[in-house]
Amino acid sequence: MIGAVQIPCGVAGPVLISGDYLDGKSYLPMATTEGALLASVNRGCSVISDAGGASVRVLKSGMARAPVFRVDDVAAVEALCEWVDNNEERLMSAAEGTTSHGEVLDITPYSVGRSVYLRFRYDTKDAMGMNMATIATEAACELIEAETTAKLVALSGNLCTDKKPAAMNAIEGRGHSVTADITIPTAQLTERLHTTPAAFAEVNTRKNLVGSAKAGSLGFNAHVANVVAGIFLATGQDEAQVVESANAITTAEVRDDGLYLSVTLPSLEVGTVGGGTTLPMQSEALEMIGVKGGGDPPGTNAKGLAEAITVGCLAGELSLIAALSSQHLSSAHTALGRE
Amino acid sequence: MIGAVQIPCGVAGPVLISGDYLDGKSYLPMATTEGALLASVNRGCSVISDAGGASVRVLKSGMARAPVFRVDDVAAVEALCEWVDNNEERLMSAAEGTTSHGEVLDITPYSVGRSVYLRFRYDTKDAMGMNMATIATEAACELIEAETTAKLVALSGNLCTDKKPAAMNAIEGRGHSVTADITIPTAQLTERLHTTPAAFAEVNTRKNLVGSAKAGSLGFNAHVANVVAGIFLATGQDEAQVVESANAITTAEVRDDGLYLSVTLPSLEVGTVGGGTTLPMQSEALEMIGVKGGGDPPGTNAKGLAEAITVGCLAGELSLIAALSSQHLSSAHTALGRE
Amino acid sequence: MIGAVQIPCGVAGPVLISGDYLDGKSYLPMATTEGALLASVNRGCSVISDAGGASVRVLKSGMARAPVFRVDDVAAVEALCEWVDNNEERLMSAAEGTTSHGEVLDITPYSVGRSVYLRFRYDTKDAMGMNMATIATEAACELIEAETTAKLVALSGNLCTDKKPAAMNAIEGRGHSVTADITIPTAQLTERLHTTPAAFAEVNTRKNLVGSAKAGSLGFNAHVANVVAGIFLATGQDEAQVVESANAITTAEVRDDGLYLSVTLPSLEVGTVGGGTTLPMQSEALEMIGVKGGGDPPGTNAKGLAEAITVGCLAGELSLIAALSSQHLSSAHTALGRE
Amino acid sequence: MIGAVQIPCGVAGPVLISGDYLDGKSYLPMATTEGALLASVNRGCSVISDAGGASVRVLKSGMARAPVFRVDDVAAVEALCEWVDNNEERLMSAAEGTTSHGEVLDITPYSVGRSVYLRFRYDTKDAMGMNMATIATEAACELIEAETTAKLVALSGNLCTDKKPAAMNAIEGRGHSVTADITIPTAQLTERLHTTPAAFAEVNTRKNLVGSAKAGSLGFNAHVANVVAGIFLATGQDEAQVVESANAITTAEVRDDGLYLSVTLPSLEVGTVGGGTTLPMQSEALEMIGVKGGGDPPGTNAKGLAEAITVGCLAGELSLIAALSSQHLSSAHTALGRE
């Protein structure tokens, strides 16, 4: 180690949030070398607050680790899956013996040829949980190797899926699956963001839905990664997990009463204890959001952080898509950030 | 802005690199809250150097921006594509009029229904180039709107594809498309990394190839994102572009003379001028690699940085897959980083 | 209707199969305008039988239908998912009230913004089951609309996923998830197919694994679609379901005792009752395989058909990859079929 | 061969088409065991004709074959790509020497590690062209092997991509890339199909765009595969190519004057000469469409067939999405076909 790199850090907001874990006004600390990004998210936060605030829900949680085993042939695949099914409680017990907080949620088998992947999902409370999940899974693997003919090939078989963009996470979730949404009154959208619900929705459809479809993309949004990366750095999260944490679908609809906007992040991997969260500035940033350290009850701080990030993404999408739909993207780069 | 967040920064290497832009021993600065990651990459660098060094090549370069237009119907789609083809030089000229360095490489049309996406690719020299590409493309769009009936819907239509994981980038590239490879003699692999070419290749196949295939992943590697994120932060790159920059395929083969290992990054988006590269620590980090500021001739520094990062990823893959194949992943977390 | 189109039909095999539903020699009827395809599959069948026969297992079964609902916002999403969880038995009962054979296996909620998708999975016994699943799901939807504020938008919301290539099916399965495998002794591979385990495995890795990865493909095989389409037509299956039924991963490994080859089809949608299975020639084809009509116990005939098709795919992969690895693909087109 | 299987065949239409190759009323022969499918497509055809007919354009054409080569390392990858670039005309000449009709359009290199894939694209006129492309590419490969150190591993390296669902085809096209569209007046949509533009567009967005996105699908449509498979069988196309030919994006928008509906098929692989097109019934079916045998000038018949199929898909999407949006899918199964 040779010291530390400094990343400029600012705060967007406050933004009014109505969630299960955050309720009221929150500030969003973001570390970024792109000052315009903060201004853009800030603009979104202001409009969201004036429109009554964003709703947000953590709909599913669970950190996954999926070791890969080799067995002799497909008959042995079937036998191993049956063994796992019959010994689920023992496997859970072995895994949970390694951790004071974590709980195994479920164990799902997948296979290709004679490779068997067992996807263990854990409730890791306020920890992001990769270390906990890895150590616990290793203990379960030892039981499998001791009692079956299966040979552990790798403790991670990429069906977890960690730090790669995968449909597995987009469909089944990893970390926290979170949606934030809001309806912005037409008058406000017009006055504050110089666009209309119809123009905004058209950008979202042609760019985020149809454009992403044509691009063979797993992400259907404008710039969720900017916000995720910014808050991740500010709060001491694992920066490489931006890859899957930023995977998101943004939807926009014209409603009678304005524009409905939502952003859904299926695999937002965050924690408020462990890793970089204990560094000084990062710890302060968590405190600013009100989610520093272990929550009471356990898990509520990590979920609160997930709510804050998702609302930040909603603000970023609102601001950038509005800017695009009023045709000022590149001139707005100085003022409003960029994708 | 409220100040700056500090991310611990270390240096891996030196590692022996044989590229078109880097030739000799290079150090790899990485900012990460995960100290074990540095140790892991460092171990990989050491083995690579002892094996004679890694080869690396930038095989394709070009920063893309793809605006989306709406026309009236499919007949108008055909007409617009013809107009673009007939006016390619004028479009290039309009785009290049906005920049002193950038050059348009090509303009490729894609369409879905009556949405037309024009993917402009630029040689942006030592800049990562998103701003340059956006401003230049906007000028070309003005020409299109002035002379055709096409209506610009958004300056970015997600076929670029920026900050989302997309097959478009994986197939056609964005930023720099780079491959690094090496053959590690069997004796060295055994002595230094406690594994064999066959055991290593088995992990790579069952995890990185078959596991990723089953997961519906666009990434077929172990933890390339860790290295990309670490060097990105240290050198002032756009942290949100880790999403597509870390997309990679790792291959491993048993050869007569040992293990052949390669890593291919199709869309590594980096620059050595502009953005966060001018910050003090980040600038020092670029200098340490020998790629600070504009290159001579222009573009050589950005490509050198791309080479360094890709070799760093090769070192990271070598070390982690070896650790997995010797079955010590989780205990090695402290010492060797993690996926 | 103006009559009928005639597709030439042949028979490959017999091939020795060791499954849970088929055990012994089976013939494989295939309808195709490509005579060489039959010769190719036939060659594969012959080598498989001489090597002791293929193993095959149906590892998971379930026909899915996923309606999409609209609710007011994300808070209502959470409420609907809870309602579904609390009323699962009533939903199952409503669905099962429409069918004498079908059983609901599970109901899994997914959501994006305020769109909620409920994926119902059914054991449809010997029927392919789309009609049964659709009718049963409609009854459950009526209960949901009657007792909640959710509005049914479409009875199929594309998370089913029917007749589109989707990671959902590749990961979680639809219809039958089946793997067939075999180990071919080296001597036999060399004498009969003029290739070696190493050369065969190299083709599989560079083409089916790495090539497919680079292509952004959901299919990692050589020509499974040829065999699936041929047997589907011969046995009266839904020809449009070739799209997802042919999705497959082929693996090949060098073993001490020869070449290990497997093919895994996660979403093979077949039935032996209903639809085209009652047409005269199609019915004869099912009889030839020994799976005509309803099985005893119910479901065993559909699963037997799934086993037969998967082993046919194994034979096809064996033959074509061997041909490629002995570098005679295009000259072999006349004799051995084509991809 | 043991004879032939008979698939019931009907005719949908006539439907009014305005294309570059078909202009006027066309009948659409379809072979299917699902009678309701014909009724559904027929209903769509009728509404399309009454609304003034569908527009359709073939926007790109080219049959691809991509062999995979192995070279020594990444330096050799770079050298091979340069050699191919410098010898493009010789490669084209070698390829074209094998065919009286085919022309090489371009040769695009892709690589992963030391595997090099060269994607040859051909204008194959009225032939679907896989055989032509394979034989021609083999000749070019011989030149490469004779003059470089590259070793051909397989004549098809899966970047073609044949008979697998791949983003490569969805993005760059294969066979014919075709879009059909129409605007249906609101009154007609309401009277004939019992739905509204807004209700129709909502189904399309929540199901075909957002639902497919969440499912990790490469296909964003309702049941294009049904129509593609039906016309493929009736006209003697390769039934296994339904896999990629049916890959499509359907878009629906509310316009001032009604509903805009489009369907885009990027990789529709069809021919009017060779293969099954010469069988008696299949030949009659092609004649009914007016595209039997070689066109004058060459290629116009295959493109005309591509136009007919795409308009058939538009009719199918119109009818089924309308049925879904008027909430009668499963009861309509008897009358209107199914997804």
PDB file of C-alpha atoms in Angstrom, chain D residues 226-329:
ATOM      1  CA  ASN D 226     -45.780 -19.207 -34.770  1.00  0.00           C
ATOM      2  CA  VAL D 227     -46.018 -17.395 -38.080  1.00  0.00           C
ATOM      3  CA  VAL D 228     -42.397 -17.931 -39.059  1.00  0.00           C
ATOM      4  CA  ALA D 229     -42.663 -21.656 -38.323  1.00  0.00           C
ATOM      5  CA  GLY D 230     -45.969 -21.978 -40.191  1.00  0.00           C
ATOM      6  CA  ILE D 231     -44.781 -20.301 -43.381  1.00  0.00           C
ATOM      7  CA  PHE D 232     -41.360 -21.969 -43.158  1.00  0.00           C
ATOM      8  CA  LEU D 233     -42.980 -25.401 -43.183  1.00  0.00           C
ATOM      9  CA  ALA D 234     -45.406 -24.505 -45.945  1.00  0.00           C
ATOM     10  CA  THR D 235     -42.681 -23.141 -48.212  1.00  0.00           C
ATOM     11  CA  GLY D 236     -39.915 -25.679 -47.624  1.00  0.00           C
ATOM     12  CA  GLN D 237     -37.550 -23.622 -45.480  1.00  0.00           C
ATOM     13  CA  ASP D 238     -35.111 -25.122 -42.964  1.00  0.00           C
ATOM     14  CA  GLU D 239     -37.299 -25.702 -39.915  1.00  0.00           C
ATOM     15  CA  ALA D 240     -34.379 -25.505 -37.477  1.00  0.00           C
ATOM     16  CA  GLN D 241     -33.664 -21.949 -38.593  1.00  0.00           C
ATOM     17  CA  VAL D 242     -36.939 -20.898 -37.004  1.00  0.00           C
ATOM     18  CA  VAL D 243     -34.743 -20.427 -33.927  1.00  0.00           C
ATOM     19  CA  GLU D 244     -33.057 -17.250 -35.148  1.00  0.00           C
ATOM     20  CA  SER D 245     -35.461 -16.317 -37.925  1.00  0.00           C
ATOM     21  CA  ALA D 246     -38.252 -15.803 -35.402  1.00  0.00           C
ATOM     22  CA  ASN D 247     -36.163 -13.464 -33.275  1.00  0.00           C
ATOM     23  CA  ALA D 248     -38.064 -10.180 -33.408  1.00  0.00           C
ATOM     24  CA  ILE D 249     -38.894  -6.905 -31.702  1.00  0.00           C
ATOM     25  CA  THR D 250     -42.483  -5.701 -31.816  1.00  0.00           C
ATOM     26  CA  THR D 251     -43.225  -2.040 -31.090  1.00  0.00           C
ATOM     27  CA  ALA D 252     -46.584  -0.360 -30.556  1.00  0.00           C
ATOM     28  CA  GLU D 253     -47.262   3.330 -30.127  1.00  0.00           C
ATOM     29  CA  VAL D 254     -50.283   5.515 -29.679  1.00  0.00           C
ATOM     30  CA  ARG D 255     -50.379   8.062 -32.518  1.00  0.00           C
ATOM     31  CA  ASP D 256     -52.789  10.874 -33.159  1.00  0.00           C
ATOM     32  CA  ASP D 257     -54.350   8.829 -35.912  1.00  0.00           C
ATOM     33  CA  GLY D 258     -54.439   5.474 -34.197  1.00  0.00           C
ATOM     34  CA  LEU D 259     -52.040   2.669 -33.337  1.00  0.00           C
ATOM     35  CA  TYR D 260     -48.613   2.406 -34.896  1.00  0.00           C
ATOM     36  CA  LEU D 261     -47.458  -1.209 -34.927  1.00  0.00           C
ATOM     37  CA  SER D 262     -44.188  -2.619 -36.229  1.00  0.00           C
ATOM     38  CA  VAL D 263     -42.320  -5.886 -36.210  1.00  0.00           C
ATOM     39  CA  THR D 264     -38.597  -6.146 -36.982  1.00  0.00           C
ATOM     40  CA  LEU D 265     -36.940  -9.469 -37.834  1.00  0.00           C
ATOM     41  CA  PRO D 266     -33.155  -9.038 -38.030  1.00  0.00           C
ATOM     42  CA  SER D 267     -32.248 -12.557 -39.117  1.00  0.00           C
ATOM     43  CA  LEU D 268     -34.887 -14.050 -41.353  1.00  0.00           C
ATOM     44  CA  GLU D 269     -33.214 -16.836 -43.306  1.00  0.00           C
ATOM     45  CA  VAL D 270     -35.186 -17.873 -46.361  1.00  0.00           C
ATOM     46  CA  GLY D 271     -34.763 -19.004 -49.929  1.00  0.00           C
ATOM     47  CA  THR D 272     -36.921 -19.821 -52.930  1.00  0.00           C
ATOM     48  CA  VAL D 273     -34.516 -22.225 -54.590  1.00  0.00           C
ATOM     49  CA  GLY D 274     -32.841 -25.354 -53.240  1.00  0.00           C
ATOM     50  CA  GLY D 275     -33.554 -27.432 -50.150  1.00  0.00           C
ATOM     51  CA  GLY D 276     -37.183 -28.177 -49.425  1.00  0.00           C
ATOM     52  CA  THR D 277     -38.470 -25.497 -51.799  1.00  0.00           C
ATOM     53  CA  THR D 278     -38.582 -27.937 -54.671  1.00  0.00           C
ATOM     54  CA  LEU D 279     -40.990 -30.373 -53.000  1.00  0.00           C
ATOM     55  CA  PRO D 280     -44.414 -30.349 -54.674  1.00  0.00           C
ATOM     56  CA  MET D 281     -46.636 -28.710 -52.044  1.00  0.00           C
ATOM     57  CA  GLN D 282     -43.892 -26.349 -50.936  1.00  0.00           C
ATOM     58  CA  SER D 283     -43.310 -25.244 -54.480  1.00  0.00           C
ATOM     59  CA  GLU D 284     -47.023 -24.568 -54.893  1.00  0.00           C
ATOM     60  CA  ALA D 285     -46.989 -22.502 -51.718  1.00  0.00           C
ATOM     61  CA  LEU D 286     -44.160 -20.356 -53.047  1.00  0.00           C
ATOM     62  CA  GLU D 287     -46.079 -19.949 -56.297  1.00  0.00           C
ATOM     63  CA  MET D 288     -49.144 -18.820 -54.362  1.00  0.00           C
ATOM     64  CA  ILE D 289     -47.047 -16.016 -52.841  1.00  0.00           C
ATOM     65  CA  GLY D 290     -45.592 -15.298 -56.269  1.00  0.00           C
ATOM     66  CA  VAL D 291     -41.996 -16.052 -55.361  1.00  0.00           C
ATOM     67  CA  LYS D 292     -41.353 -19.517 -56.797  1.00  0.00           C
ATOM     68  CA  GLY D 293     -37.830 -20.316 -57.952  1.00  0.00           C
ATOM     69  CA  GLY D 294     -35.129 -17.849 -58.923  1.00  0.00           C
ATOM     70  CA  GLY D 295     -36.165 -14.201 -59.135  1.00  0.00           C
ATOM     71  CA  ASP D 296     -35.557 -11.750 -61.934  1.00  0.00           C
ATOM     72  CA  PRO D 297     -33.244 -10.104 -61.090  1.00  0.00           C
ATOM     73  CA  PRO D 298     -31.750 -12.782 -58.807  1.00  0.00           C
ATOM     74  CA  GLY D 299     -32.536 -12.321 -55.135  1.00  0.00           C
ATOM     75  CA  THR D 300     -35.896 -10.647 -55.588  1.00  0.00           C
ATOM     76  CA  ASN D 301     -37.894 -13.777 -54.877  1.00  0.00           C
ATOM     77  CA  ALA D 302     -36.150 -14.554 -51.594  1.00  0.00           C
ATOM     78  CA  LYS D 303     -36.616 -10.958 -50.533  1.00  0.00           C
ATOM     79  CA  GLY D 304     -40.248 -11.074 -51.575  1.00  0.00           C
ATOM     80  CA  LEU D 305     -40.721 -14.161 -49.419  1.00  0.00           C
ATOM     81  CA  ALA D 306     -39.021 -12.332 -46.534  1.00  0.00           C
ATOM     82  CA  GLU D 307     -41.471  -9.475 -46.991  1.00  0.00           C
ATOM     83  CA  ALA D 308     -44.471 -11.822 -46.995  1.00  0.00           C
ATOM     84  CA  ILE D 309     -43.379 -13.610 -43.836  1.00  0.00           C
ATOM     85  CA  THR D 310     -42.721 -10.362 -42.010  1.00  0.00           C
ATOM     86  CA  VAL D 311     -46.152  -8.992 -42.885  1.00  0.00           C
ATOM     87  CA  GLY D 312     -47.610 -12.288 -41.714  1.00  0.00           C
ATOM     88  CA  CYS D 313     -45.830 -11.774 -38.408  1.00  0.00           C
ATOM     89  CA  LEU D 314     -47.264  -8.254 -38.201  1.00  0.00           C
ATOM     90  CA  ALA D 315     -50.740  -9.720 -38.688  1.00  0.00           C
ATOM     91  CA  GLY D 316     -50.112 -12.326 -36.021  1.00  0.00           C
ATOM     92  CA  GLU D 317     -48.850  -9.765 -33.517  1.00  0.00           C
ATOM     93  CA  LEU D 318     -51.767  -7.466 -34.233  1.00  0.00           C
ATOM     94  CA  SER D 319     -54.300 -10.196 -33.659  1.00  0.00           C
ATOM     95  CA  LEU D 320     -52.811 -11.804 -30.544  1.00  0.00           C
ATOM     96  CA  ILE D 321     -51.874  -8.601 -28.711  1.00  0.00           C
ATOM     97  CA  ALA D 322     -55.335  -7.263 -29.456  1.00  0.00           C
ATOM     98  CA  ALA D 323     -56.820 -10.457 -28.058  1.00  0.00           C
ATOM     99  CA  LEU D 324     -54.686 -10.200 -24.930  1.00  0.00           C
ATOM    100  CA  SER D 325     -55.572  -6.571 -24.431  1.00  0.00           C
ATOM    101  CA  SER D 326     -59.258  -7.424 -24.653  1.00  0.00           C
ATOM    102  CA  GLN D 327     -58.597 -10.128 -22.065  1.00  0.00           C
ATOM    103  CA  HIS D 328     -59.796 -13.126 -23.963  1.00  0.00           C
ATOM    104  CA  LEU D 329     -56.597 -14.980 -24.639  1.00  0.00           C
TER     105      LEU D 329
END
